[in-house]
Amino acid sequence: MKIYFSLFLILFSFHAFSQQRGGVAGQGQSGRQNKENLRTVLDDSTKTIYGMKTTKYMLKNYILSGDTISHSLDSSLTNFEKVYDDEKNLMALQSLGNIGTPLFDIYNLNTHFSLNSGLNSLDKYFDRVSSQTFYDTRSPFIDLSLFFGGNGRSLVDFVFSRNINENWNLGFDIHRISSDKQVAATKTKGDKNITSSLFKLFTYHKSRDKKLTFYSDYTSFKHNIFGYGGVDIQPESLPLDFFIYNDFETRLNQTENIEKRSRFNALFNYKIVSGLEVYNDITLYNQGVFYNDDNFIENSGFYENFFLNQNFTDDSIKLKTFNNRLGIRGSVKSISYNIFANYKNISFRYSPDRDAEKVNRLYVGGNINYSKNKVNIDGEIKIKTSGDYSLKGILDLGILNVSYHSSLNEPSVFFNRYSGNHFNWQNDFKSSFINELDGRIRLVNDFVSFEPFLKIISVNDYIYLSENRIPQQFDELIINNQFGVDFKVGLFNRMINLESRYTYNVLSESSENVLNIPDHHMYARLYYAGKWFDNSIPVQFGANTYYRSEYYGNGYEPALQSYYVQNSFMLEDYLRYNLFFNMQIKNLRISLKMTHFNQFDKFDGYFVTPYYPGQKKVLDLGVRWYFFN
């Protein structure tokens, strides 16, 4: 924290330095002019002339795709009450029932084209906060988010950014998650389940002639999971009549998962002539995943195999990645293009006493986009030297949106190689062949939005973590059809609003025991929106509703920090209500939420993952405050 505080003081010192320069600029003029200049400086410094309208940002990924439109800060109350990732994703993610726990996407397959570690259960915590953003703040800007949840759950996000001059911006982001155990806690406060911290330092510069653009950031991430292995029950005893929470026996005690990541990124973009630019995007990325268990006297019965040590477990995998992309891009009238070559080197090592293995990958690709009036057509292709490919196409006509994605994706490092105390394998899997077709029809007027959608996914040579926690490749064709509708309606001049989504899933018979997805999933947000106190205070209050039908949800293996397919523990269907009240006072937004309001009996409950109960009823408070100048 001393380092963070020092950086905070250094960045604020730029503001004082710029004011000093403004104050001495007129020393060669008459005394009267000096007084007028000084009065002007004082007047400007005492007025808030900056705000949400003057603070803009762009996203790196959009810029490389040709989108250079600056975006304004989010000031909406809609969905402001949603803090954790599973709620933001409409409960379409599995978790371990607490904020900061590993996540698994139930409805979307892992379709990484570029070779990666495969240890991705914490990706959303890293990616969401470390997203690469180009700020143009003009003044010092602070974005402060605070979340105080019941039962010792909290989240803090502090973003500082300022323009040193009109062409140079820098800033930093400090993000922290802390949550006590919600089940089997040994004390009323401080028995930690999750501690997570992320620090990002970033800068953005463009030359005065606007030909050269430079962006760079450094991100450091550490995530600790103090696990308990889930509650100790037998699947035959389901459904449970009583959820005793803190009185549950657990399957593990005093284990710890640690994940560390760091990333350095530098993007150089140079405009040669109008419509033609060259760029170089370099990324250095490190990931370390560790699992420690020194409590074998109590925990030995949980494990089936001991390959390295009978007394303790100290597993680790460390990966170092170098990625370099060179490309040319630009636009001609309504067409934008991006042609690139990408080189990637991954070095990984299991445990310090093993030799590192290295993998090199090279692919070329291109993206082209046509956008005019209400027609948007986008196409992208990537081809590896190994023959793997990724092909994407999007047609957006406003009322109709259709997309298609076909790819051959090679297995992750994790699926091909693993060496630890409890699991060990070496595979030579084939690339998985994936096809996805999405279609959506938009029927919208001033009051109602009705959008039916269809998604068809087919997979050949699907790779998954089996019930034995061993990777398997399934050589038959798997088909998943998803039908659904997004429905929105605003009544009484949008005073009463309903936003909802329903999805129905159909899996082919061949996917049995390989891919499990609930048949039904529903989300609804019913709320009142208005302005109180002479139309000066926007407010929203209402309820979020989540429903999921029963299914064999994936299990979680702590020693691998990964989810696996299981077919013995049935997750019951559940319906959950959250009540919320949101309000906004200028640049301050406040949310009060009763999570799992419909737990009317303290012994009611449900499982979100086998052996891991969902969050019980708690009161949560969230605050987000923008500061300018």
XYZ file of C-alpha atoms in Angstrom:
629
model
C 0.000 0.000 0.000
C 2.945 2.368 0.545
C 3.860 1.959 -3.131
C 0.284 2.676 -4.225
C 0.103 5.765 -1.990
C 3.407 7.072 -3.349
C 2.164 6.698 -6.921
C -1.017 8.509 -5.955
C 0.989 11.489 -4.613
C 3.248 11.580 -7.674
C 0.299 11.716 -10.064
C -1.394 14.482 -8.129
C 1.848 16.469 -8.155
C 1.473 16.903 -11.922
C -1.661 18.941 -11.278
C 0.187 21.245 -8.894
C 3.091 21.571 -11.329
C 0.790 22.592 -14.188
C -0.812 25.277 -12.004
C 2.618 26.662 -11.083
C 3.538 26.977 -14.755
C 0.288 28.813 -15.429
C 0.946 31.207 -12.552
C 4.415 32.312 -13.721
C 3.693 32.522 -17.426
C 3.009 36.265 -17.361
C 5.996 37.482 -15.301
C 7.234 39.729 -18.125
C 3.956 41.707 -18.308
C 2.703 44.683 -16.323
C 1.583 44.376 -12.738
C -2.021 44.902 -13.639
C -1.905 42.154 -16.262
C -0.296 39.839 -13.700
C -3.178 40.440 -11.314
C -5.727 39.759 -14.044
C -3.918 36.566 -15.049
C -3.734 35.425 -11.438
C -7.424 36.162 -10.942
C -8.221 34.084 -14.051
C -6.145 31.143 -12.776
C -7.845 31.272 -9.400
C -11.308 31.487 -10.952
C -10.653 28.491 -13.219
C -9.223 26.417 -10.388
C -12.181 27.048 -8.116
C -14.858 26.145 -10.653
C -15.717 22.594 -11.645
C -15.440 22.953 -15.414
C -14.872 19.244 -16.072
C -17.280 16.365 -15.750
C -18.765 13.298 -17.420
C -19.261 15.171 -20.707
C -15.587 16.141 -20.978
C -14.128 12.778 -19.887
C -13.879 10.232 -22.708
C -12.335 6.825 -23.243
C -11.689 4.298 -26.009
C -11.065 0.552 -25.831
C -7.937 -0.925 -27.379
C -9.681 -3.880 -29.022
C -12.207 -1.581 -30.679
C -9.474 0.732 -31.974
C -7.626 -2.132 -33.670
C -10.931 -3.078 -35.303
C -11.292 0.421 -36.725
C -13.654 1.871 -34.103
C -12.114 5.162 -32.920
C -15.289 6.621 -31.421
C -14.787 8.064 -27.942
C -17.224 6.858 -25.293
C -18.667 8.763 -22.355
C -18.598 7.464 -18.795
C -21.388 5.175 -17.662
C -23.814 7.070 -15.443
C -26.842 4.787 -15.736
C -28.679 3.260 -12.786
C -29.809 0.290 -14.872
C -28.150 -2.895 -13.550
C -26.034 -0.822 -11.164
C -26.995 -3.178 -8.329
C -25.170 -6.080 -10.020
C -21.698 -6.380 -8.533
C -20.477 -9.949 -8.944
C -19.740 -11.550 -12.294
C -22.371 -14.280 -12.048
C -25.118 -11.658 -11.577
C -23.753 -9.516 -14.412
C -23.922 -12.619 -16.622
C -27.531 -13.309 -15.573
C -26.529 -16.283 -13.431
C -25.226 -18.115 -16.506
C -21.975 -18.838 -14.658
C -21.195 -21.441 -12.040
C -19.363 -20.279 -8.931
C -18.624 -21.654 -5.475
C -21.315 -19.515 -3.872
C -19.180 -16.503 -2.946
C -17.698 -13.463 -4.664
C -14.212 -14.012 -6.029
C -14.528 -17.795 -6.355
C -13.607 -19.637 -9.603
C -16.165 -19.350 -12.403
C -17.379 -21.621 -15.193
C -19.452 -20.531 -18.198
C -22.389 -22.932 -18.448
C -23.681 -21.998 -21.901
C -20.627 -21.023 -23.949
C -17.849 -23.400 -24.939
C -14.229 -22.394 -24.571
C -13.336 -21.345 -28.127
C -9.815 -19.920 -27.706
C -8.068 -19.991 -31.070
C -4.710 -18.888 -29.690
C -2.878 -21.447 -27.540
C -3.388 -20.711 -23.842
C -2.766 -22.268 -20.440
C -6.292 -23.685 -20.054
C -6.315 -22.642 -16.387
C -8.992 -20.025 -16.887
C -11.406 -20.202 -13.939
C -10.209 -16.773 -12.744
C -10.046 -15.127 -16.177
C -13.069 -12.900 -15.627
C -11.566 -11.341 -12.491
C -8.362 -10.519 -14.364
C -9.819 -9.561 -17.741
C -12.608 -7.304 -16.503
C -10.358 -5.077 -14.402
C -7.306 -5.239 -16.661
C -9.228 -4.219 -19.803
C -7.084 -1.864 -21.857
C -8.655 1.597 -21.888
C -7.406 4.832 -23.481
C -8.525 7.791 -21.365
C -8.801 11.447 -22.369
C -9.797 13.071 -19.083
C -8.512 16.667 -19.580
C -8.555 17.000 -15.788
C -7.679 14.724 -12.862
C -10.321 11.994 -12.759
C -11.154 9.414 -10.084
C -13.576 6.515 -10.429
C -14.210 5.037 -6.973
C -16.337 1.905 -6.542
C -17.083 0.436 -3.116
C -19.120 -2.638 -2.272
C -19.924 -3.642 1.298
C -21.690 -6.985 1.406
C -23.199 -8.843 4.302
C -21.213 -11.621 5.988
C -17.799 -10.045 5.382
C -17.849 -9.571 1.594
C -16.290 -6.464 0.055
C -14.940 -5.046 -3.194
C -12.949 -1.871 -3.843
C -11.959 -0.407 -7.212
C -10.005 2.870 -7.376
C -9.166 4.304 -10.815
C -7.127 7.492 -11.185
C -6.373 9.098 -14.542
C -5.285 12.530 -15.689
C -4.035 14.301 -18.764
C -0.533 15.728 -18.350
C -1.265 17.658 -21.527
C -3.739 17.294 -24.373
C -1.697 14.453 -25.903
C -0.567 12.473 -22.866
C -2.629 10.640 -20.259
C -1.558 8.331 -17.455
C -3.176 6.666 -14.493
C -3.542 3.580 -12.353
C -6.185 1.175 -11.077
C -6.258 -0.579 -7.697
C -8.780 -3.390 -7.332
C -9.375 -5.603 -4.301
C -11.817 -8.380 -3.369
C -12.180 -9.787 0.128
C -14.781 -12.282 1.302
C -15.221 -14.394 4.396
C -16.390 -17.983 4.194
C -20.175 -18.159 3.840
C -20.229 -21.823 4.878
C -18.510 -23.547 7.816
C -16.828 -20.370 9.044
C -14.783 -20.968 12.201
C -15.419 -17.446 13.516
C -18.003 -14.735 13.002
C -15.612 -12.408 11.164
C -12.285 -12.746 9.386
C -12.297 -16.438 8.359
C -11.273 -15.657 4.795
C -12.398 -17.523 1.712
C -11.050 -15.082 -0.914
C -8.475 -12.297 -1.005
C -7.646 -10.790 -4.370
C -5.681 -7.732 -5.436
C -4.881 -6.201 -8.819
C -2.769 -3.158 -9.662
C -2.596 -1.625 -13.131
C -0.450 1.286 -14.301
C -1.266 2.677 -17.753
C -0.330 5.510 -20.104
C -1.598 6.777 -23.453
C 0.180 9.225 -25.761
C -0.465 10.621 -29.218
C 1.863 12.941 -31.126
C 0.860 16.506 -31.910
C 0.396 15.685 -35.583
C -1.733 12.680 -34.462
C 0.319 10.269 -36.553
C 1.917 8.296 -33.727
C -0.145 6.643 -30.977
C 1.370 4.779 -28.040
C -0.391 2.839 -25.292
C 1.217 0.786 -22.542
C 0.135 -0.831 -19.313
C 1.522 -3.076 -16.607
C -0.829 -5.254 -14.558
C -0.064 -7.316 -11.456
C -2.648 -9.764 -10.077
C -2.721 -12.083 -7.059
C -5.696 -14.208 -6.066
C -5.878 -16.406 -2.933
C -8.545 -19.047 -2.389
C -8.706 -20.520 1.101
C -10.711 -23.577 0.184
C -12.896 -25.984 2.099
C -13.728 -28.489 -0.656
C -17.475 -28.031 -0.318
C -19.776 -29.418 2.349
C -19.519 -33.069 3.351
C -22.787 -34.652 2.254
C -23.745 -37.685 0.188
C -25.566 -37.156 -3.148
C -28.036 -39.853 -2.048
C -29.248 -37.513 0.715
C -30.466 -34.881 -1.772
C -32.555 -32.819 -1.681
C -31.580 -31.421 1.702
C -34.350 -30.372 4.048
C -32.062 -28.115 6.067
C -29.088 -25.954 5.059
C -27.178 -25.448 8.289
C -24.456 -23.282 6.677
C -21.893 -22.633 9.457
C -22.617 -26.027 11.023
C -21.853 -27.998 7.856
C -18.913 -30.397 7.936
C -16.489 -29.752 5.076
C -14.540 -32.075 2.783
C -11.246 -30.172 3.133
C -9.614 -27.925 5.702
C -6.775 -25.400 5.453
C -5.990 -25.709 1.748
C -4.946 -22.777 -0.401
C -4.963 -21.974 -4.096
C -2.781 -19.078 -5.210
C -2.785 -17.615 -8.688
C -0.398 -14.872 -9.773
C -0.454 -13.067 -13.082
C 1.451 -10.170 -14.590
C 1.146 -8.526 -17.972
C 3.101 -5.865 -19.801
C 1.604 -4.539 -23.021
C 2.852 -1.931 -25.487
C 0.996 -0.819 -28.607
C 2.601 1.395 -31.253
C 0.441 2.735 -34.080
C 1.716 5.001 -36.871
C -0.394 6.708 -39.518
C 1.467 6.734 -42.850
C -1.232 8.422 -44.931
C -4.968 8.753 -44.613
C -6.419 5.231 -44.705
C -3.141 3.411 -44.057
C -1.605 2.748 -40.632
C 0.922 0.259 -39.282
C 0.993 -1.100 -35.742
C 2.960 -3.344 -33.426
C 1.267 -4.906 -30.388
C 3.621 -6.616 -27.895
C 2.523 -8.503 -24.771
C 4.576 -10.223 -22.071
C 2.347 -12.358 -19.844
C 3.148 -14.560 -16.850
C 0.806 -16.922 -15.014
C 1.543 -19.020 -11.949
C -0.972 -21.410 -10.365
C -0.190 -23.028 -6.994
C -2.015 -25.492 -4.741
C -0.888 -26.119 -1.154
C -2.192 -28.634 1.372
C -0.174 -29.217 4.545
C -3.122 -30.682 6.463
C -2.911 -34.273 5.270
C -3.977 -35.762 8.606
C -7.505 -34.423 8.011
C -7.559 -34.168 4.211
C -5.944 -37.387 2.963
C -9.312 -39.103 2.462
C -10.309 -36.510 -0.142
C -7.573 -37.511 -2.604
C -7.407 -40.693 -4.676
C -3.768 -40.583 -5.842
C -0.393 -39.505 -4.428
C 2.269 -39.349 -7.129
C 4.906 -37.174 -5.464
C 4.446 -36.992 -1.696
C 2.352 -38.767 0.947
C 2.639 -35.989 3.566
C 1.849 -32.711 1.815
C 0.985 -31.188 -1.554
C 2.842 -28.280 -3.096
C 1.831 -28.261 -6.776
C 2.657 -25.483 -9.205
C 2.661 -24.559 -12.862
C 4.344 -21.449 -14.230
C 3.846 -20.109 -17.732
C 5.615 -17.302 -19.559
C 4.135 -15.969 -22.779
C 5.538 -13.606 -25.384
C 3.092 -12.400 -28.032
C 4.002 -10.089 -30.904
C 1.522 -8.888 -33.519
C 2.486 -6.795 -36.569
C -0.185 -5.398 -38.803
C -1.468 -2.789 -41.185
C -4.908 -1.278 -40.900
C -6.986 1.597 -42.125
C -10.232 2.566 -43.791
C -11.486 3.612 -47.207
C -14.891 5.288 -47.131
C -17.232 2.779 -45.441
C -14.727 -0.081 -45.368
C -12.125 -0.697 -42.652
C -9.478 -3.406 -42.775
C -6.821 -4.983 -40.551
C -4.184 -7.443 -41.831
C -1.739 -8.971 -39.348
C 0.787 -11.655 -38.470
C 0.982 -12.987 -34.909
C 3.865 -14.834 -33.231
C 3.433 -16.470 -29.823
C 5.928 -18.273 -27.597
C 4.842 -20.125 -24.443
C 7.273 -21.576 -21.916
C 5.802 -23.640 -19.071
C 7.156 -25.638 -16.161
C 5.527 -27.958 -13.613
C 7.336 -27.658 -10.252
C 10.752 -25.944 -9.959
C 12.808 -29.136 -10.417
C 11.445 -29.897 -13.901
C 12.753 -28.577 -17.203
C 10.713 -25.945 -18.979
C 8.871 -26.888 -22.172
C 8.513 -24.384 -25.005
C 5.894 -24.030 -27.713
C 5.923 -21.612 -30.672
C 2.896 -20.631 -32.727
C 2.560 -18.403 -35.783
C -0.610 -17.361 -37.545
C -1.703 -14.744 -40.059
C -5.091 -13.169 -40.370
C -7.232 -10.311 -41.453
C -10.426 -8.470 -40.642
C -12.638 -6.433 -42.945
C -15.695 -4.416 -42.012
C -18.312 -2.586 -44.054
C -20.599 -0.180 -42.239
C -23.050 2.215 -43.842
C -26.458 3.428 -42.767
C -28.009 0.464 -40.916
C -25.936 -2.224 -42.616
C -22.875 -3.696 -40.920
C -20.885 -6.601 -42.381
C -17.812 -7.961 -40.627
C -15.496 -10.825 -41.527
C -12.347 -12.230 -39.928
C -10.021 -15.111 -40.717
C -6.972 -16.515 -38.882
C -4.793 -19.373 -40.146
C -2.004 -21.121 -38.221
C 0.989 -22.773 -39.803
C -0.314 -26.024 -38.249
C -3.523 -25.797 -40.294
C -5.820 -24.691 -37.463
C -8.065 -21.803 -38.417
C -10.767 -19.437 -37.217
C -13.409 -17.959 -39.514
C -16.009 -15.426 -38.350
C -18.719 -13.533 -40.179
C -21.382 -11.082 -38.982
C -24.301 -9.575 -40.890
C -26.236 -6.873 -39.029
C -29.198 -5.279 -40.824
C -30.735 -3.700 -37.738
C -33.851 -5.842 -37.702
C -31.828 -9.012 -38.407
C -28.470 -10.088 -37.005
C -26.736 -13.290 -38.137
C -23.251 -14.504 -37.192
C -21.251 -17.616 -37.993
C -18.043 -18.926 -36.444
C -16.069 -21.982 -37.525
C -12.736 -22.972 -36.031
C -10.200 -25.694 -35.373
C -8.883 -25.034 -31.856
C -5.840 -26.834 -30.514
C -5.883 -28.254 -26.945
C -4.691 -26.032 -24.132
C -1.421 -26.627 -22.306
C -3.400 -27.942 -19.314
C -5.286 -30.566 -21.338
C -2.118 -31.889 -22.993
C 0.312 -31.813 -20.057
C -0.097 -31.878 -16.287
C 2.095 -33.063 -13.426
C 1.103 -32.791 -9.777
C 0.831 -34.768 -6.578
C -2.715 -36.011 -7.233
C -3.027 -35.873 -11.037
C -0.630 -36.624 -13.839
C -1.179 -36.965 -17.585
C 0.405 -36.479 -20.976
C -1.863 -36.387 -24.020
C -1.670 -35.764 -27.731
C -5.213 -34.614 -28.479
C -6.455 -33.468 -31.872
C -7.825 -29.987 -32.449
C -11.535 -29.563 -31.712
C -13.768 -28.621 -34.649
C -16.409 -26.088 -33.598
C -19.231 -24.456 -35.566
C -21.546 -21.793 -34.151
C -24.493 -20.168 -35.909
C -26.359 -17.306 -34.227
C -29.485 -15.565 -35.451
C -31.545 -12.784 -33.896
C -34.586 -10.780 -35.035
C -35.145 -7.344 -33.486
C -38.698 -6.022 -33.280
C -38.561 -2.697 -31.470
C -40.814 0.332 -31.005
C -41.024 3.090 -28.399
C -42.557 0.792 -25.771
C -41.688 -2.823 -26.518
C -38.585 -4.721 -27.603
C -39.061 -8.332 -28.699
C -35.948 -10.209 -29.874
C -36.177 -13.961 -30.482
C -32.833 -15.669 -30.994
C -31.385 -19.016 -32.004
C -27.927 -20.451 -31.424
C -26.741 -23.749 -32.907
C -23.412 -25.193 -31.747
C -21.773 -28.343 -33.079
C -18.499 -29.805 -31.800
C -16.313 -32.631 -33.038
C -13.461 -34.017 -30.909
C -14.654 -32.130 -27.845
C -12.115 -32.083 -24.970
C -13.372 -32.018 -21.390
C -12.323 -32.863 -17.840
C -14.084 -36.120 -16.985
C -15.627 -37.270 -13.717
C -12.265 -38.839 -12.852
C -10.687 -35.366 -13.283
C -8.763 -36.645 -16.307
C -8.982 -34.943 -19.744
C -10.870 -36.930 -22.354
C -11.532 -36.340 -26.049
C -14.990 -37.271 -27.309
C -14.862 -38.285 -30.977
C -18.605 -38.109 -31.703
C -20.546 -35.066 -32.863
C -22.166 -32.975 -30.118
C -24.982 -30.564 -30.984
C -26.428 -27.928 -28.670
C -29.444 -25.899 -29.801
C -30.401 -22.813 -27.805
C -33.724 -21.052 -28.389
C -34.697 -17.930 -26.543
C -36.157 -14.469 -26.442
C -35.170 -11.109 -24.999
C -38.251 -9.106 -24.044
C -38.424 -5.535 -22.758
C -41.379 -3.280 -22.129
C -41.726 0.231 -20.683
C -45.099 1.432 -19.396
C -46.470 4.775 -18.194
C -43.765 6.818 -19.905
C -41.149 4.198 -18.892
C -42.004 4.517 -15.225
C -42.603 0.749 -14.940
C -40.125 -1.431 -16.826
C -39.552 -5.115 -17.441
C -36.371 -6.604 -18.920
C -36.248 -10.368 -19.353
C -34.539 -13.268 -21.096
C -35.616 -16.870 -21.461
C -33.428 -19.631 -22.931
C -34.349 -23.220 -23.750
C -31.507 -25.690 -24.422
C -31.626 -28.958 -26.342
C -28.595 -31.285 -26.321
C -28.032 -34.213 -28.656
C -28.172 -37.674 -27.080
C -24.502 -38.171 -27.891
C -23.559 -35.493 -25.340
C -24.821 -37.522 -22.370
C -22.167 -37.727 -19.632
C -19.970 -35.320 -21.639
C -21.733 -31.944 -21.676
C -24.399 -30.915 -19.166
C -26.539 -27.777 -19.571
C -29.876 -26.976 -17.856
C -32.932 -27.127 -20.109
C -34.413 -23.848 -18.888
C -32.877 -20.563 -17.843
C -34.783 -17.364 -17.090
C -33.898 -13.855 -15.958
C -36.193 -10.890 -15.304
C -35.717 -7.383 -13.948
C -38.925 -5.565 -12.977
C -38.408 -2.034 -11.698
C -39.736 1.478 -11.233
C -37.718 4.385 -12.670
C -38.301 8.026 -11.887
C -36.900 11.244 -10.483
C -37.592 12.486 -6.975
C -37.084 15.796 -5.155
C -38.081 18.205 -7.946
C -36.788 15.824 -10.632
C -33.224 16.146 -9.332
C -32.593 12.625 -7.951
C -32.960 9.672 -10.386
C -34.060 6.475 -8.632
C -34.800 2.876 -9.530
C -36.186 0.129 -7.326
C -37.483 -3.320 -8.054
C -36.513 -6.988 -8.180
C -34.129 -9.238 -10.104
C -35.351 -12.788 -10.652
C -33.206 -15.759 -11.666
C -34.412 -19.257 -12.476
C -32.499 -22.349 -13.568
C -33.929 -25.849 -14.017
C -32.327 -28.924 -12.470
C -29.290 -30.518 -14.086
C -26.006 -32.240 -13.301
C -23.853 -29.161 -12.921
C -20.093 -29.422 -13.247
C -18.102 -30.249 -10.127
C -15.050 -28.344 -8.905
C -11.628 -29.870 -8.214
C -9.546 -27.666 -5.844
C -6.215 -29.346 -6.664
C -6.672 -28.412 -10.333
C -8.561 -25.156 -9.778
C -10.873 -26.362 -12.543
C -14.419 -27.555 -13.158
C -15.131 -31.081 -14.402
C -18.103 -33.010 -15.771
C -20.000 -35.093 -13.182
C -23.221 -37.095 -13.328
C -24.003 -38.044 -9.735
C -24.881 -34.788 -7.920
C -28.128 -33.278 -9.219
C -28.442 -29.523 -8.761
C -32.088 -28.805 -7.989
C -33.958 -26.123 -9.862
C -34.041 -22.836 -8.002
C -35.710 -19.447 -8.159
C -33.975 -16.472 -6.561
C -35.197 -12.921 -5.980
C -33.024 -9.921 -5.213
C -34.672 -6.661 -4.139
C -32.795 -3.441 -4.908
C -32.970 0.335 -4.604
C -30.678 2.541 -6.723
C -30.317 6.319 -6.630
C -28.059 8.955 -8.159
C -26.947 12.305 -6.729
C -24.917 14.113 -9.402
C -21.752 12.007 -9.826
C -22.606 9.633 -6.959
C -24.590 6.421 -7.393
C -25.782 4.299 -4.460
C -27.353 0.846 -4.428
C -28.983 -1.075 -1.585
C -29.815 -4.715 -2.295
C -31.332 -7.620 -0.404
C -29.661 -10.644 -2.000
C -31.685 -13.907 -2.032
C -34.705 -12.117 -0.562
C -36.908 -15.195 -0.987
C -34.974 -17.202 1.606
C -37.795 -16.856 4.110
C -36.507 -19.672 6.307
C -32.905 -19.468 7.497
C -32.551 -23.212 6.790
C -33.604 -22.871 3.138
C -30.938 -23.063 0.468
C -29.749 -24.429 -2.842
C -26.511 -25.569 -4.484
C -24.868 -23.571 -7.287
C -22.141 -26.202 -7.760
C -22.040 -29.742 -6.318
C -21.211 -29.511 -2.593
C -21.170 -25.678 -2.685
C -24.318 -23.888 -1.397
C -25.443 -20.602 -2.931
C -25.372 -17.272 -1.136
C -27.851 -17.013 1.726
C -29.904 -13.871 2.415
C -27.709 -10.808 3.008
C -27.969 -7.027 2.739
C -25.493 -5.399 0.329
C -24.498 -1.767 -0.191
C -22.768 -0.463 -3.318
C -21.359 2.991 -4.097
C -19.736 4.448 -7.226
C -18.469 8.024 -7.278
C -16.837 10.040 -10.057
C -14.495 12.882 -9.089
C -13.334 15.574 -11.535
C -10.666 18.284 -11.178
